[in-house]
Structures are given as C-alpha cells and as structure tokens.
Amino acid sequence: SQTIHQWPATLVQPVGSPLSLECTVEGTSNPNLYWYRQAAGRGLQLLFYSVGIGQISSEVPQNLSASRPQDRQFILSSKKLLLSDSGFYLCAWSGTVLSGNTIYFGEGSWLTVV
Amino acid sequence: GENVEQHPSTLSVQEGDSAVIKCTYSDSASNYFPWYKQELGKRPQLIIDIRSNVGEKKDQRIAVTLNKTAKHFSLHITETQPEDSAVYFCAASTGANSKLTFGKGITLSVRP
C-alpha cells in the first residue's frame, strides 16, 4: 500500500532563517505531489504541485520554493522565513487519472516563525 | 478556474440529529467530488467521494449526493456523534491533472 512521510513534524524558526521540509511517498510510481499550507483556523491553500521530476508549478507568489529531485521526493524550501510563513504545511500525493484523483495527505509539519 | 463554495461556514447540531453540508462548484466539467474530515491538529482525511456518473453514494452513517444540473453536492451525516465534530472540506476536480479545488471548510460541532 502507499504511504506518505513528511518531516519534521514541528519546528520553530527565527525570522530570516532558512527552511526545508521534506516529503517522500512509498508504494507508487510517478505520483502527482503537492504542498499545501493551512493558517490557523483557515482553509487549505495550494502552494506547489508537481506532475514529474523537475516539474514544479507554483500557485501563489511567495518566498517559498519547491523541488522534486526524485520521483517520490518533494521538498519545500525558503531562504529567509517571514512571520507570515507560520502555519501547518501538508504534503500530499495523488495517483494517475486511472487510479482516481483522490489526494492523500501527509501528517503535516507545524511551522512557527518567531 | 474552478470555484468551490461551502455553506454554512459553521454548523452545530445535537447528538443524534442529522447534519447536511452543501457545496457548490462552478466548472461544469468537474467530475470528481471528495469530502475530507480534519480533526483538530491532524491532517485532512478522505471520508467519502463521488464521481459524476453517480447521483448518490452511501457509507454507513455518511452519504454524498450530487446534482450536476444545479452544480452542487452535499454531505449527509446521520445519527451524529461527538466524534463527528471536525472541519469538513469539500473539493472538486476536472480530472486529468488531479488538482483538486477545495472549499474553505465547515466546522461541525456535535453537542452531547
């Protein structure tokens, strides 16, 4: 069966520091991969999605970036964090159209920028 | 692009009563409609989904109905229990790239 792992689970970072969140998927090939952000008590904001290695689409302008160095690995980065970057970050994956459009979320990473 | 709206934004029901959460979508090409439940501090998890070739789907106490003509779909929870308290997200997708558009979420509170 497919599983998705995301880390770290929580982190507290000072303003201006770098960020790296990592996500890996197991049990499937060529998944679509996503990064979402959820501010406290708010909805799900799609940040990036990827349909293949090196293929990244950005949904909103921001100081975050994403990379997909391997088929099942998705990384969210920032060179300099802002206070407004605080939130709950969720990695997710979905299969091909033939296997359905269902998105499955990782357990999330709580980021607090201080 | 697709726009998904949820109504109401909060809903409070008495334990044992039914709850209905409605979503509307804008893109008539959308053909996949999942519902996610997010408990406090946890990830959203799929609870039920429906495709455009089906009008209704049921799984124990939860059901989803789809009205393609009116472009809305609804989540029905019967015999609500306190553990049903959570944020519920609806979503819609037109298919090929699997990118879902989510509604803003509804907070359901079940009063014991």
mmCIF file with all atom_site columns, C-alpha atoms in Angstrom:
data_model
loop_
_atom_site.group_PDB
_atom_site.id
_atom_site.type_symbol
_atom_site.label_atom_id
_atom_site.label_alt_id
_atom_site.label_comp_id
_atom_site.label_asym_id
_atom_site.label_entity_id
_atom_site.label_seq_id
_atom_site.pdbx_PDB_ins_code
_atom_site.Cartn_x
_atom_site.Cartn_y
_atom_site.Cartn_z
_atom_site.occupancy
_atom_site.B_iso_or_equiv
_atom_site.pdbx_formal_charge
_atom_site.auth_seq_id
_atom_site.auth_comp_id
_atom_site.auth_asym_id
_atom_site.auth_atom_id
_atom_site.pdbx_PDB_model_num
ATOM 1   C CA . SER A 1 1   ? 0.000   0.000  0.000   1.00 0.00 ? 1   SER A CA 1
ATOM 2   C CA . GLN A 1 2   ? 1.007   3.595  -0.466  1.00 0.00 ? 2   GLN A CA 1
ATOM 3   C CA . THR A 1 3   ? 2.337   5.709  2.385   1.00 0.00 ? 3   THR A CA 1
ATOM 4   C CA . ILE A 1 4   ? 3.475   9.291  2.647   1.00 0.00 ? 4   ILE A CA 1
ATOM 5   C CA . HIS A 1 5   ? 6.045   10.541 5.112   1.00 0.00 ? 5   HIS A CA 1
ATOM 6   C CA . GLN A 1 6   ? 6.672   14.156 5.973   1.00 0.00 ? 6   GLN A CA 1
ATOM 7   C CA . TRP A 1 7   ? 9.199   15.707 8.336   1.00 0.00 ? 7   TRP A CA 1
ATOM 8   C CA . PRO A 1 8   ? 9.935   17.415 10.608  1.00 0.00 ? 8   PRO A CA 1
ATOM 9   C CA . ALA A 1 9   ? 6.602   17.295 12.439  1.00 0.00 ? 9   ALA A CA 1
ATOM 10  C CA . THR A 1 10  ? 7.158   20.583 14.249  1.00 0.00 ? 10  THR A CA 1
ATOM 11  C CA . LEU A 1 11  ? 9.739   23.306 14.100  1.00 0.00 ? 11  LEU A CA 1
ATOM 12  C CA . VAL A 1 12  ? 10.271  26.785 15.470  1.00 0.00 ? 12  VAL A CA 1
ATOM 13  C CA . GLN A 1 13  ? 12.425  29.012 13.314  1.00 0.00 ? 13  GLN A CA 1
ATOM 14  C CA . PRO A 1 14  ? 13.551  32.634 13.692  1.00 0.00 ? 14  PRO A CA 1
ATOM 15  C CA . VAL A 1 15  ? 12.625  35.228 11.106  1.00 0.00 ? 15  VAL A CA 1
ATOM 16  C CA . GLY A 1 16  ? 15.161  35.282 8.311   1.00 0.00 ? 16  GLY A CA 1
ATOM 17  C CA . SER A 1 17  ? 16.313  31.697 8.791   1.00 0.00 ? 17  SER A CA 1
ATOM 18  C CA . PRO A 1 18  ? 16.105  29.046 6.041   1.00 0.00 ? 18  PRO A CA 1
ATOM 19  C CA . LEU A 1 19  ? 13.517  26.289 5.832   1.00 0.00 ? 19  LEU A CA 1
ATOM 20  C CA . SER A 1 20  ? 13.487  22.781 4.448   1.00 0.00 ? 20  SER A CA 1
ATOM 21  C CA . LEU A 1 21  ? 10.523  20.433 4.721   1.00 0.00 ? 21  LEU A CA 1
ATOM 22  C CA . GLU A 1 22  ? 10.782  17.026 3.125   1.00 0.00 ? 22  GLU A CA 1
ATOM 23  C CA . CYS A 1 23  ? 8.197   14.563 1.918   1.00 0.00 ? 23  CYS A CA 1
ATOM 24  C CA . THR A 1 24  ? 8.508   11.093 0.440   1.00 0.00 ? 24  THR A CA 1
ATOM 25  C CA . VAL A 1 25  ? 5.925   8.717  -0.946  1.00 0.00 ? 25  VAL A CA 1
ATOM 26  C CA . GLU A 1 26  ? 6.254   4.948  -0.957  1.00 0.00 ? 26  GLU A CA 1
ATOM 27  C CA . GLY A 1 27  ? 4.384   2.246  -2.804  1.00 0.00 ? 27  GLY A CA 1
ATOM 28  C CA . THR A 1 28  ? 3.607   4.124  -6.007  1.00 0.00 ? 28  THR A CA 1
ATOM 29  C CA . SER A 1 29  ? 5.390   5.445  -9.079  1.00 0.00 ? 29  SER A CA 1
ATOM 30  C CA . ASN A 1 30  ? 5.156   8.834  -10.764 1.00 0.00 ? 30  ASN A CA 1
ATOM 31  C CA . PRO A 1 31  ? 2.711   10.351 -8.280  1.00 0.00 ? 31  PRO A CA 1
ATOM 32  C CA . ASN A 1 32  ? 1.435   13.888 -8.508  1.00 0.00 ? 32  ASN A CA 1
ATOM 33  C CA . LEU A 1 33  ? 2.829   15.726 -5.480  1.00 0.00 ? 33  LEU A CA 1
ATOM 34  C CA . TYR A 1 34  ? 1.539   18.785 -3.671  1.00 0.00 ? 34  TYR A CA 1
ATOM 35  C CA . TRP A 1 35  ? 2.415   21.240 -0.919  1.00 0.00 ? 35  TRP A CA 1
ATOM 36  C CA . TYR A 1 36  ? -0.452  22.912 0.918   1.00 0.00 ? 36  TYR A CA 1
ATOM 37  C CA . ARG A 1 37  ? -0.402  25.481 3.697   1.00 0.00 ? 37  ARG A CA 1
ATOM 38  C CA . GLN A 1 38  ? -3.074  25.953 6.311   1.00 0.00 ? 38  GLN A CA 1
ATOM 39  C CA . ALA A 1 39  ? -3.007  29.035 8.524   1.00 0.00 ? 39  ALA A CA 1
ATOM 40  C CA . ALA A 1 40  ? -4.584  28.643 11.963  1.00 0.00 ? 40  ALA A CA 1
ATOM 41  C CA . GLY A 1 41  ? -8.323  28.022 11.596  1.00 0.00 ? 41  GLY A CA 1
ATOM 42  C CA . ARG A 1 42  ? -8.229  28.564 7.851   1.00 0.00 ? 42  ARG A CA 1
ATOM 43  C CA . GLY A 1 43  ? -8.649  26.594 4.663   1.00 0.00 ? 43  GLY A CA 1
ATOM 44  C CA . LEU A 1 44  ? -6.187  24.686 2.501   1.00 0.00 ? 44  LEU A CA 1
ATOM 45  C CA . GLN A 1 45  ? -4.007  26.840 0.269   1.00 0.00 ? 45  GLN A CA 1
ATOM 46  C CA . LEU A 1 46  ? -2.235  25.038 -2.586  1.00 0.00 ? 46  LEU A CA 1
ATOM 47  C CA . LEU A 1 47  ? 1.355   26.273 -2.802  1.00 0.00 ? 47  LEU A CA 1
ATOM 48  C CA . PHE A 1 48  ? 3.006   23.971 -5.334  1.00 0.00 ? 48  PHE A CA 1
ATOM 49  C CA . TYR A 1 49  ? 2.238   20.875 -7.327  1.00 0.00 ? 49  TYR A CA 1
ATOM 50  C CA . SER A 1 50  ? 4.366   18.595 -9.446  1.00 0.00 ? 50  SER A CA 1
ATOM 51  C CA . VAL A 1 51  ? 3.478   16.050 -12.110 1.00 0.00 ? 51  VAL A CA 1
ATOM 52  C CA . GLY A 1 52  ? 7.036   14.736 -12.525 1.00 0.00 ? 52  GLY A CA 1
ATOM 53  C CA . ILE A 1 53  ? 10.705  15.099 -11.634 1.00 0.00 ? 53  ILE A CA 1
ATOM 54  C CA . GLY A 1 54  ? 11.827  18.682 -12.014 1.00 0.00 ? 54  GLY A CA 1
ATOM 55  C CA . GLN A 1 55  ? 8.319   19.852 -12.975 1.00 0.00 ? 55  GLN A CA 1
ATOM 56  C CA . ILE A 1 56  ? 7.005   22.351 -10.441 1.00 0.00 ? 56  ILE A CA 1
ATOM 57  C CA . SER A 1 57  ? 4.005   24.642 -10.738 1.00 0.00 ? 57  SER A CA 1
ATOM 58  C CA . SER A 1 58  ? 3.558   27.492 -8.296  1.00 0.00 ? 58  SER A CA 1
ATOM 59  C CA . GLU A 1 59  ? 0.082   28.565 -7.348  1.00 0.00 ? 59  GLU A CA 1
ATOM 60  C CA . VAL A 1 60  ? 0.816   31.725 -5.374  1.00 0.00 ? 60  VAL A CA 1
ATOM 61  C CA . PRO A 1 61  ? 3.702   34.205 -5.342  1.00 0.00 ? 61  PRO A CA 1
ATOM 62  C CA . GLN A 1 62  ? 5.732   33.936 -2.167  1.00 0.00 ? 62  GLN A CA 1
ATOM 63  C CA . ASN A 1 63  ? 9.187   33.476 -0.742  1.00 0.00 ? 63  ASN A CA 1
ATOM 64  C CA . LEU A 1 64  ? 8.868   29.698 -0.767  1.00 0.00 ? 64  LEU A CA 1
ATOM 65  C CA . SER A 1 65  ? 10.142  27.302 -3.402  1.00 0.00 ? 65  SER A CA 1
ATOM 66  C CA . ALA A 1 66  ? 9.705   23.613 -4.115  1.00 0.00 ? 66  ALA A CA 1
ATOM 67  C CA . SER A 1 67  ? 11.854  20.982 -5.736  1.00 0.00 ? 67  SER A CA 1
ATOM 68  C CA . ARG A 1 68  ? 11.380  17.387 -6.831  1.00 0.00 ? 68  ARG A CA 1
ATOM 69  C CA . PRO A 1 69  ? 14.818  15.812 -7.134  1.00 0.00 ? 69  PRO A CA 1
ATOM 70  C CA . GLN A 1 70  ? 13.471  12.254 -7.288  1.00 0.00 ? 70  GLN A CA 1
ATOM 71  C CA . ASP A 1 71  ? 10.210  10.695 -8.430  1.00 0.00 ? 71  ASP A CA 1
ATOM 72  C CA . ARG A 1 72  ? 8.803   10.255 -4.931  1.00 0.00 ? 72  ARG A CA 1
ATOM 73  C CA . GLN A 1 73  ? 10.526  13.102 -3.090  1.00 0.00 ? 73  GLN A CA 1
ATOM 74  C CA . PHE A 1 74  ? 9.177   16.618 -2.716  1.00 0.00 ? 74  PHE A CA 1
ATOM 75  C CA . ILE A 1 75  ? 10.943  19.398 -0.811  1.00 0.00 ? 75  ILE A CA 1
ATOM 76  C CA . LEU A 1 76  ? 9.631   22.770 0.332   1.00 0.00 ? 76  LEU A CA 1
ATOM 77  C CA . SER A 1 77  ? 12.254  25.440 0.978   1.00 0.00 ? 77  SER A CA 1
ATOM 78  C CA . SER A 1 78  ? 12.768  29.032 1.893   1.00 0.00 ? 78  SER A CA 1
ATOM 79  C CA . LYS A 1 79  ? 15.944  31.074 2.038   1.00 0.00 ? 79  LYS A CA 1
ATOM 80  C CA . LYS A 1 80  ? 14.563  33.591 4.541   1.00 0.00 ? 80  LYS A CA 1
ATOM 81  C CA . LEU A 1 81  ? 11.424  32.937 6.559   1.00 0.00 ? 81  LEU A CA 1
ATOM 82  C CA . LEU A 1 82  ? 8.843   35.607 7.306   1.00 0.00 ? 82  LEU A CA 1
ATOM 83  C CA . LEU A 1 83  ? 6.460   35.723 10.257  1.00 0.00 ? 83  LEU A CA 1
ATOM 84  C CA . SER A 1 84  ? 3.605   35.177 7.809   1.00 0.00 ? 84  SER A CA 1
ATOM 85  C CA . ASP A 1 85  ? 5.081   31.814 6.816   1.00 0.00 ? 85  ASP A CA 1
ATOM 86  C CA . SER A 1 86  ? 3.866   30.304 10.071  1.00 0.00 ? 86  SER A CA 1
ATOM 87  C CA . GLY A 1 87  ? 1.284   27.587 9.588   1.00 0.00 ? 87  GLY A CA 1
ATOM 88  C CA . PHE A 1 88  ? 0.541   23.942 9.098   1.00 0.00 ? 88  PHE A CA 1
ATOM 89  C CA . TYR A 1 89  ? 2.236   22.579 5.973   1.00 0.00 ? 89  TYR A CA 1
ATOM 90  C CA . LEU A 1 90  ? 0.834   19.495 4.327   1.00 0.00 ? 90  LEU A CA 1
ATOM 91  C CA . CYS A 1 91  ? 2.452   17.384 1.661   1.00 0.00 ? 91  CYS A CA 1
ATOM 92  C CA . ALA A 1 92  ? 0.076   15.293 -0.433  1.00 0.00 ? 92  ALA A CA 1
ATOM 93  C CA . TRP A 1 93  ? 0.077   12.890 -3.336  1.00 0.00 ? 93  TRP A CA 1
ATOM 94  C CA . SER A 1 94  ? -2.361  11.586 -5.902  1.00 0.00 ? 94  SER A CA 1
ATOM 95  C CA . GLY A 1 95  ? -2.193  8.857  -8.497  1.00 0.00 ? 95  GLY A CA 1
ATOM 96  C CA . THR A 1 96  ? -2.917  8.797  -12.191 1.00 0.00 ? 96  THR A CA 1
ATOM 97  C CA . VAL A 1 97  ? -6.334  9.504  -13.611 1.00 0.00 ? 97  VAL A CA 1
ATOM 98  C CA . LEU A 1 98  ? -6.875  5.754  -13.984 1.00 0.00 ? 98  LEU A CA 1
ATOM 99  C CA . SER A 1 99  ? -6.356  5.245  -10.258 1.00 0.00 ? 99  SER A CA 1
ATOM 100 C CA . GLY A 1 100 ? -8.549  8.165  -9.300  1.00 0.00 ? 100 GLY A CA 1
ATOM 101 C CA . ASN A 1 101 ? -7.973  11.804 -8.440  1.00 0.00 ? 101 ASN A CA 1
ATOM 102 C CA . THR A 1 102 ? -8.002  11.272 -4.690  1.00 0.00 ? 102 THR A CA 1
ATOM 103 C CA . ILE A 1 103 ? -5.429  13.282 -2.777  1.00 0.00 ? 103 ILE A CA 1
ATOM 104 C CA . TYR A 1 104 ? -3.824  11.748 0.302   1.00 0.00 ? 104 TYR A CA 1
ATOM 105 C CA . PHE A 1 105 ? -2.182  13.997 2.846   1.00 0.00 ? 105 PHE A CA 1
ATOM 106 C CA . GLY A 1 106 ? 0.905   13.506 4.951   1.00 0.00 ? 106 GLY A CA 1
ATOM 107 C CA . GLU A 1 107 ? 0.705   14.107 8.683   1.00 0.00 ? 107 GLU A CA 1
ATOM 108 C CA . GLY A 1 108 ? 1.786   17.712 8.340   1.00 0.00 ? 108 GLY A CA 1
ATOM 109 C CA . SER A 1 109 ? 4.509   19.976 9.674   1.00 0.00 ? 109 SER A CA 1
ATOM 110 C CA . TRP A 1 110 ? 3.773   22.725 12.161  1.00 0.00 ? 110 TRP A CA 1
ATOM 111 C CA . LEU A 1 111 ? 5.978   25.743 11.476  1.00 0.00 ? 111 LEU A CA 1
ATOM 112 C CA . THR A 1 112 ? 6.196   28.648 13.884  1.00 0.00 ? 112 THR A CA 1
ATOM 113 C CA . VAL A 1 113 ? 8.298   31.590 12.807  1.00 0.00 ? 113 VAL A CA 1
ATOM 114 C CA . VAL A 1 114 ? 9.363   33.772 15.735  1.00 0.00 ? 114 VAL A CA 1
ATOM 115 C CA . GLY B 2 1   ? -10.792 28.103 -12.990 1.00 0.00 ? 1   GLY B CA 1
ATOM 116 C CA . GLU B 2 2   ? -12.933 26.090 -10.644 1.00 0.00 ? 2   GLU B CA 1
ATOM 117 C CA . ASN B 2 3   ? -14.510 27.777 -7.631  1.00 0.00 ? 3   ASN B CA 1
ATOM 118 C CA . VAL B 2 4   ? -15.911 25.712 -4.762  1.00 0.00 ? 4   VAL B CA 1
ATOM 119 C CA . GLU B 2 5   ? -18.021 27.246 -2.022  1.00 0.00 ? 5   GLU B CA 1
ATOM 120 C CA . GLN B 2 6   ? -19.290 25.650 1.180   1.00 0.00 ? 6   GLN B CA 1
ATOM 121 C CA . HIS B 2 7   ? -22.387 26.575 3.134   1.00 0.00 ? 7   HIS B CA 1
ATOM 122 C CA . PRO B 2 8   ? -22.749 27.196 6.023   1.00 0.00 ? 8   PRO B CA 1
ATOM 123 C CA . SER B 2 9   ? -19.310 28.031 7.464   1.00 0.00 ? 9   SER B CA 1
ATOM 124 C CA . THR B 2 10  ? -20.218 26.591 10.862  1.00 0.00 ? 10  THR B CA 1
ATOM 125 C CA . LEU B 2 11  ? -22.869 24.110 11.889  1.00 0.00 ? 11  LEU B CA 1
ATOM 126 C CA . SER B 2 12  ? -23.931 22.968 15.344  1.00 0.00 ? 12  SER B CA 1
ATOM 127 C CA . VAL B 2 13  ? -26.234 20.003 15.859  1.00 0.00 ? 13  VAL B CA 1
ATOM 128 C CA . GLN B 2 14  ? -27.471 17.959 18.779  1.00 0.00 ? 14  GLN B CA 1
ATOM 129 C CA . GLU B 2 15  ? -26.050 14.480 19.151  1.00 0.00 ? 15  GLU B CA 1
ATOM 130 C CA . GLY B 2 16  ? -28.242 12.022 17.292  1.00 0.00 ? 16  GLY B CA 1
ATOM 131 C CA . ASP B 2 17  ? -29.549 14.590 14.806  1.00 0.00 ? 17  ASP B CA 1
ATOM 132 C CA . SER B 2 18  ? -28.598 14.705 11.139  1.00 0.00 ? 18  SER B CA 1
ATOM 133 C CA . ALA B 2 19  ? -26.180 17.197 9.606   1.00 0.00 ? 19  ALA B CA 1
ATOM 134 C CA . VAL B 2 20  ? -26.149 18.351 5.996   1.00 0.00 ? 20  VAL B CA 1
ATOM 135 C CA . ILE B 2 21  ? -23.260 20.296 4.489   1.00 0.00 ? 21  ILE B CA 1
ATOM 136 C CA . LYS B 2 22  ? -23.654 21.685 0.998   1.00 0.00 ? 22  LYS B CA 1
ATOM 137 C CA . CYS B 2 23  ? -21.072 22.701 -1.584  1.00 0.00 ? 23  CYS B CA 1
ATOM 138 C CA . THR B 2 24  ? -21.458 24.406 -4.928  1.00 0.00 ? 24  THR B CA 1
ATOM 139 C CA . TYR B 2 25  ? -18.980 24.347 -7.806  1.00 0.00 ? 25  TYR B CA 1
ATOM 140 C CA . SER B 2 26  ? -18.620 26.479 -10.896 1.00 0.00 ? 26  SER B CA 1
ATOM 141 C CA . ASP B 2 27  ? -16.971 24.318 -13.560 1.00 0.00 ? 27  ASP B CA 1
ATOM 142 C CA . SER B 2 28  ? -19.468 22.045 -15.274 1.00 0.00 ? 28  SER B CA 1
ATOM 143 C CA . ALA B 2 29  ? -16.542 19.862 -16.436 1.00 0.00 ? 29  ALA B CA 1
ATOM 144 C CA . SER B 2 30  ? -15.783 18.798 -12.854 1.00 0.00 ? 30  SER B CA 1
ATOM 145 C CA . ASN B 2 31  ? -16.297 15.079 -12.446 1.00 0.00 ? 31  ASN B CA 1
ATOM 146 C CA . TYR B 2 32  ? -14.848 14.103 -9.077  1.00 0.00 ? 32  TYR B CA 1
ATOM 147 C CA . PHE B 2 33  ? -16.068 15.328 -5.688  1.00 0.00 ? 33  PHE B CA 1
ATOM 148 C CA . PRO B 2 34  ? -14.374 14.146 -2.469  1.00 0.00 ? 34  PRO B CA 1
ATOM 149 C CA . TRP B 2 35  ? -15.090 15.080 1.126   1.00 0.00 ? 35  TRP B CA 1
ATOM 150 C CA . TYR B 2 36  ? -12.362 15.341 3.744   1.00 0.00 ? 36  TYR B CA 1
ATOM 151 C CA . LYS B 2 37  ? -12.605 15.412 7.522   1.00 0.00 ? 37  LYS B CA 1
ATOM 152 C CA . GLN B 2 38  ? -9.955  17.222 9.541   1.00 0.00 ? 38  GLN B CA 1
ATOM 153 C CA . GLU B 2 39  ? -9.831  16.770 13.281  1.00 0.00 ? 39  GLU B CA 1
ATOM 154 C CA . LEU B 2 40  ? -8.080  19.407 15.345  1.00 0.00 ? 40  LEU B CA 1
ATOM 155 C CA . GLY B 2 41  ? -4.332  19.378 14.765  1.00 0.00 ? 41  GLY B CA 1
ATOM 156 C CA . LYS B 2 42  ? -4.449  16.489 12.304  1.00 0.00 ? 42  LYS B CA 1
ATOM 157 C CA . ARG B 2 43  ? -4.317  16.029 8.550   1.00 0.00 ? 43  ARG B CA 1
ATOM 158 C CA . PRO B 2 44  ? -7.428  16.017 6.381   1.00 0.00 ? 44  PRO B CA 1
ATOM 159 C CA . GLN B 2 45  ? -8.590  12.503 5.629   1.00 0.00 ? 45  GLN B CA 1
ATOM 160 C CA . LEU B 2 46  ? -10.871 11.326 2.854   1.00 0.00 ? 46  LEU B CA 1
ATOM 161 C CA . ILE B 2 47  ? -14.215 10.103 4.192   1.00 0.00 ? 47  ILE B CA 1
ATOM 162 C CA . ILE B 2 48  ? -16.251 9.672  1.019   1.00 0.00 ? 48  ILE B CA 1
ATOM 163 C CA . ASP B 2 49  ? -16.167 10.663 -2.632  1.00 0.00 ? 49  ASP B CA 1
ATOM 164 C CA . ILE B 2 50  ? -18.459 10.617 -5.646  1.00 0.00 ? 50  ILE B CA 1
ATOM 165 C CA . ARG B 2 51  ? -17.948 10.745 -9.381  1.00 0.00 ? 51  ARG B CA 1
ATOM 166 C CA . SER B 2 52  ? -20.162 12.494 -11.873 1.00 0.00 ? 52  SER B CA 1
ATOM 167 C CA . ASN B 2 53  ? -21.657 9.304  -13.243 1.00 0.00 ? 53  ASN B CA 1
ATOM 168 C CA . VAL B 2 54  ? -23.311 8.599  -9.871  1.00 0.00 ? 54  VAL B CA 1
ATOM 169 C CA . GLY B 2 55  ? -26.024 10.596 -8.107  1.00 0.00 ? 55  GLY B CA 1
ATOM 170 C CA . GLU B 2 56  ? -25.615 9.255  -4.599  1.00 0.00 ? 56  GLU B CA 1
ATOM 171 C CA . LYS B 2 57  ? -23.174 7.213  -2.557  1.00 0.00 ? 57  LYS B CA 1
ATOM 172 C CA . LYS B 2 58  ? -23.548 5.933  0.978   1.00 0.00 ? 58  LYS B CA 1
ATOM 173 C CA . ASP B 2 59  ? -21.151 4.519  3.550   1.00 0.00 ? 59  ASP B CA 1
ATOM 174 C CA . GLN B 2 60  ? -22.727 3.662  6.885   1.00 0.00 ? 60  GLN B CA 1
ATOM 175 C CA . ARG B 2 61  ? -23.777 6.952  8.522   1.00 0.00 ? 61  ARG B CA 1
ATOM 176 C CA . ILE B 2 62  ? -22.449 9.208  5.789   1.00 0.00 ? 62  ILE B CA 1
ATOM 177 C CA . ALA B 2 63  ? -23.736 9.812  2.290   1.00 0.00 ? 63  ALA B CA 1
ATOM 178 C CA . VAL B 2 64  ? -22.984 12.197 -0.528  1.00 0.00 ? 64  VAL B CA 1
ATOM 179 C CA . THR B 2 65  ? -25.425 13.390 -3.172  1.00 0.00 ? 65  THR B CA 1
ATOM 180 C CA . LEU B 2 66  ? -24.597 15.124 -6.430  1.00 0.00 ? 66  LEU B CA 1
ATOM 181 C CA . ASN B 2 67  ? -26.808 17.388 -8.528  1.00 0.00 ? 67  ASN B CA 1
ATOM 182 C CA . LYS B 2 68  ? -24.921 18.080 -11.758 1.00 0.00 ? 68  LYS B CA 1
ATOM 183 C CA . THR B 2 69  ? -27.620 20.314 -13.187 1.00 0.00 ? 69  THR B CA 1
ATOM 184 C CA . ALA B 2 70  ? -27.528 22.642 -10.198 1.00 0.00 ? 70  ALA B CA 1
ATOM 185 C CA . LYS B 2 71  ? -23.770 22.088 -9.702  1.00 0.00 ? 71  LYS B CA 1
ATOM 186 C CA . HIS B 2 72  ? -23.952 21.259 -6.060  1.00 0.00 ? 72  HIS B CA 1
ATOM 187 C CA . PHE B 2 73  ? -23.153 18.270 -3.869  1.00 0.00 ? 73  PHE B CA 1
ATOM 188 C CA . SER B 2 74  ? -23.921 17.612 -0.242  1.00 0.00 ? 74  SER B CA 1
ATOM 189 C CA . LEU B 2 75  ? -22.589 15.569 2.651   1.00 0.00 ? 75  LEU B CA 1
ATOM 190 C CA . HIS B 2 76  ? -25.187 13.948 4.878   1.00 0.00 ? 76  HIS B CA 1
ATOM 191 C CA . ILE B 2 77  ? -24.290 12.600 8.312   1.00 0.00 ? 77  ILE B CA 1
ATOM 192 C CA . THR B 2 78  ? -26.998 10.729 10.201  1.00 0.00 ? 78  THR B CA 1
ATOM 193 C CA . GLU B 2 79  ? -27.128 9.915  13.923  1.00 0.00 ? 79  GLU B CA 1
ATOM 194 C CA . THR B 2 80  ? -24.326 12.366 14.639  1.00 0.00 ? 80  THR B CA 1
ATOM 195 C CA . GLN B 2 81  ? -21.885 11.622 17.428  1.00 0.00 ? 81  GLN B CA 1
ATOM 196 C CA . PRO B 2 82  ? -19.445 13.897 19.301  1.00 0.00 ? 82  PRO B CA 1
ATOM 197 C CA . GLU B 2 83  ? -16.555 12.344 17.368  1.00 0.00 ? 83  GLU B CA 1
ATOM 198 C CA . ASP B 2 84  ? -18.078 13.725 14.172  1.00 0.00 ? 84  ASP B CA 1
ATOM 199 C CA . SER B 2 85  ? -17.043 17.192 15.389  1.00 0.00 ? 85  SER B CA 1
ATOM 200 C CA . ALA B 2 86  ? -14.381 18.404 12.960  1.00 0.00 ? 86  ALA B CA 1
ATOM 201 C CA . VAL B 2 87  ? -13.760 20.621 9.955   1.00 0.00 ? 87  VAL B CA 1
ATOM 202 C CA . TYR B 2 88  ? -15.159 19.200 6.730   1.00 0.00 ? 88  TYR B CA 1
ATOM 203 C CA . PHE B 2 89  ? -13.758 20.171 3.343   1.00 0.00 ? 89  PHE B CA 1
ATOM 204 C CA . CYS B 2 90  ? -15.399 19.527 0.014   1.00 0.00 ? 90  CYS B CA 1
ATOM 205 C CA . ALA B 2 91  ? -13.458 19.608 -3.229  1.00 0.00 ? 91  ALA B CA 1
ATOM 206 C CA . ALA B 2 92  ? -13.919 19.288 -6.972  1.00 0.00 ? 92  ALA B CA 1
ATOM 207 C CA . SER B 2 93  ? -11.694 18.231 -9.835  1.00 0.00 ? 93  SER B CA 1
ATOM 208 C CA . THR B 2 94  ? -11.963 18.168 -13.601 1.00 0.00 ? 94  THR B CA 1
ATOM 209 C CA . GLY B 2 95  ? -9.718  15.167 -13.846 1.00 0.00 ? 95  GLY B CA 1
ATOM 210 C CA . ALA B 2 96  ? -6.622  14.955 -15.950 1.00 0.00 ? 96  ALA B CA 1
ATOM 211 C CA . ASN B 2 97  ? -4.067  16.615 -13.669 1.00 0.00 ? 97  ASN B CA 1
ATOM 212 C CA . SER B 2 98  ? -5.829  15.539 -10.472 1.00 0.00 ? 98  SER B CA 1
ATOM 213 C CA . LYS B 2 99  ? -5.619  19.021 -8.996  1.00 0.00 ? 99  LYS B CA 1
ATOM 214 C CA . LEU B 2 100 ? -8.437  19.449 -6.518  1.00 0.00 ? 100 LEU B CA 1
ATOM 215 C CA . THR B 2 101 ? -10.045 22.789 -5.706  1.00 0.00 ? 101 THR B CA 1
ATOM 216 C CA . PHE B 2 102 ? -11.074 22.865 -2.041  1.00 0.00 ? 102 PHE B CA 1
ATOM 217 C CA . GLY B 2 103 ? -13.818 24.774 -0.342  1.00 0.00 ? 103 GLY B CA 1
ATOM 218 C CA . LYS B 2 104 ? -12.936 26.849 2.722   1.00 0.00 ? 104 LYS B CA 1
ATOM 219 C CA . GLY B 2 105 ? -14.177 24.247 5.163   1.00 0.00 ? 105 GLY B CA 1
ATOM 220 C CA . ILE B 2 106 ? -17.090 23.961 7.558   1.00 0.00 ? 106 ILE B CA 1
ATOM 221 C CA . THR B 2 107 ? -16.723 23.485 11.291  1.00 0.00 ? 107 THR B CA 1
ATOM 222 C CA . LEU B 2 108 ? -19.243 20.929 12.546  1.00 0.00 ? 108 LEU B CA 1
ATOM 223 C CA . SER B 2 109 ? -19.907 20.817 16.277  1.00 0.00 ? 109 SER B CA 1
ATOM 224 C CA . VAL B 2 110 ? -21.971 17.979 17.731  1.00 0.00 ? 110 VAL B CA 1
ATOM 225 C CA . ARG B 2 111 ? -23.387 18.867 21.145  1.00 0.00 ? 111 ARG B CA 1
ATOM 226 C CA . PRO B 2 112 ? -23.600 15.918 23.544  1.00 0.00 ? 112 PRO B CA 1
#
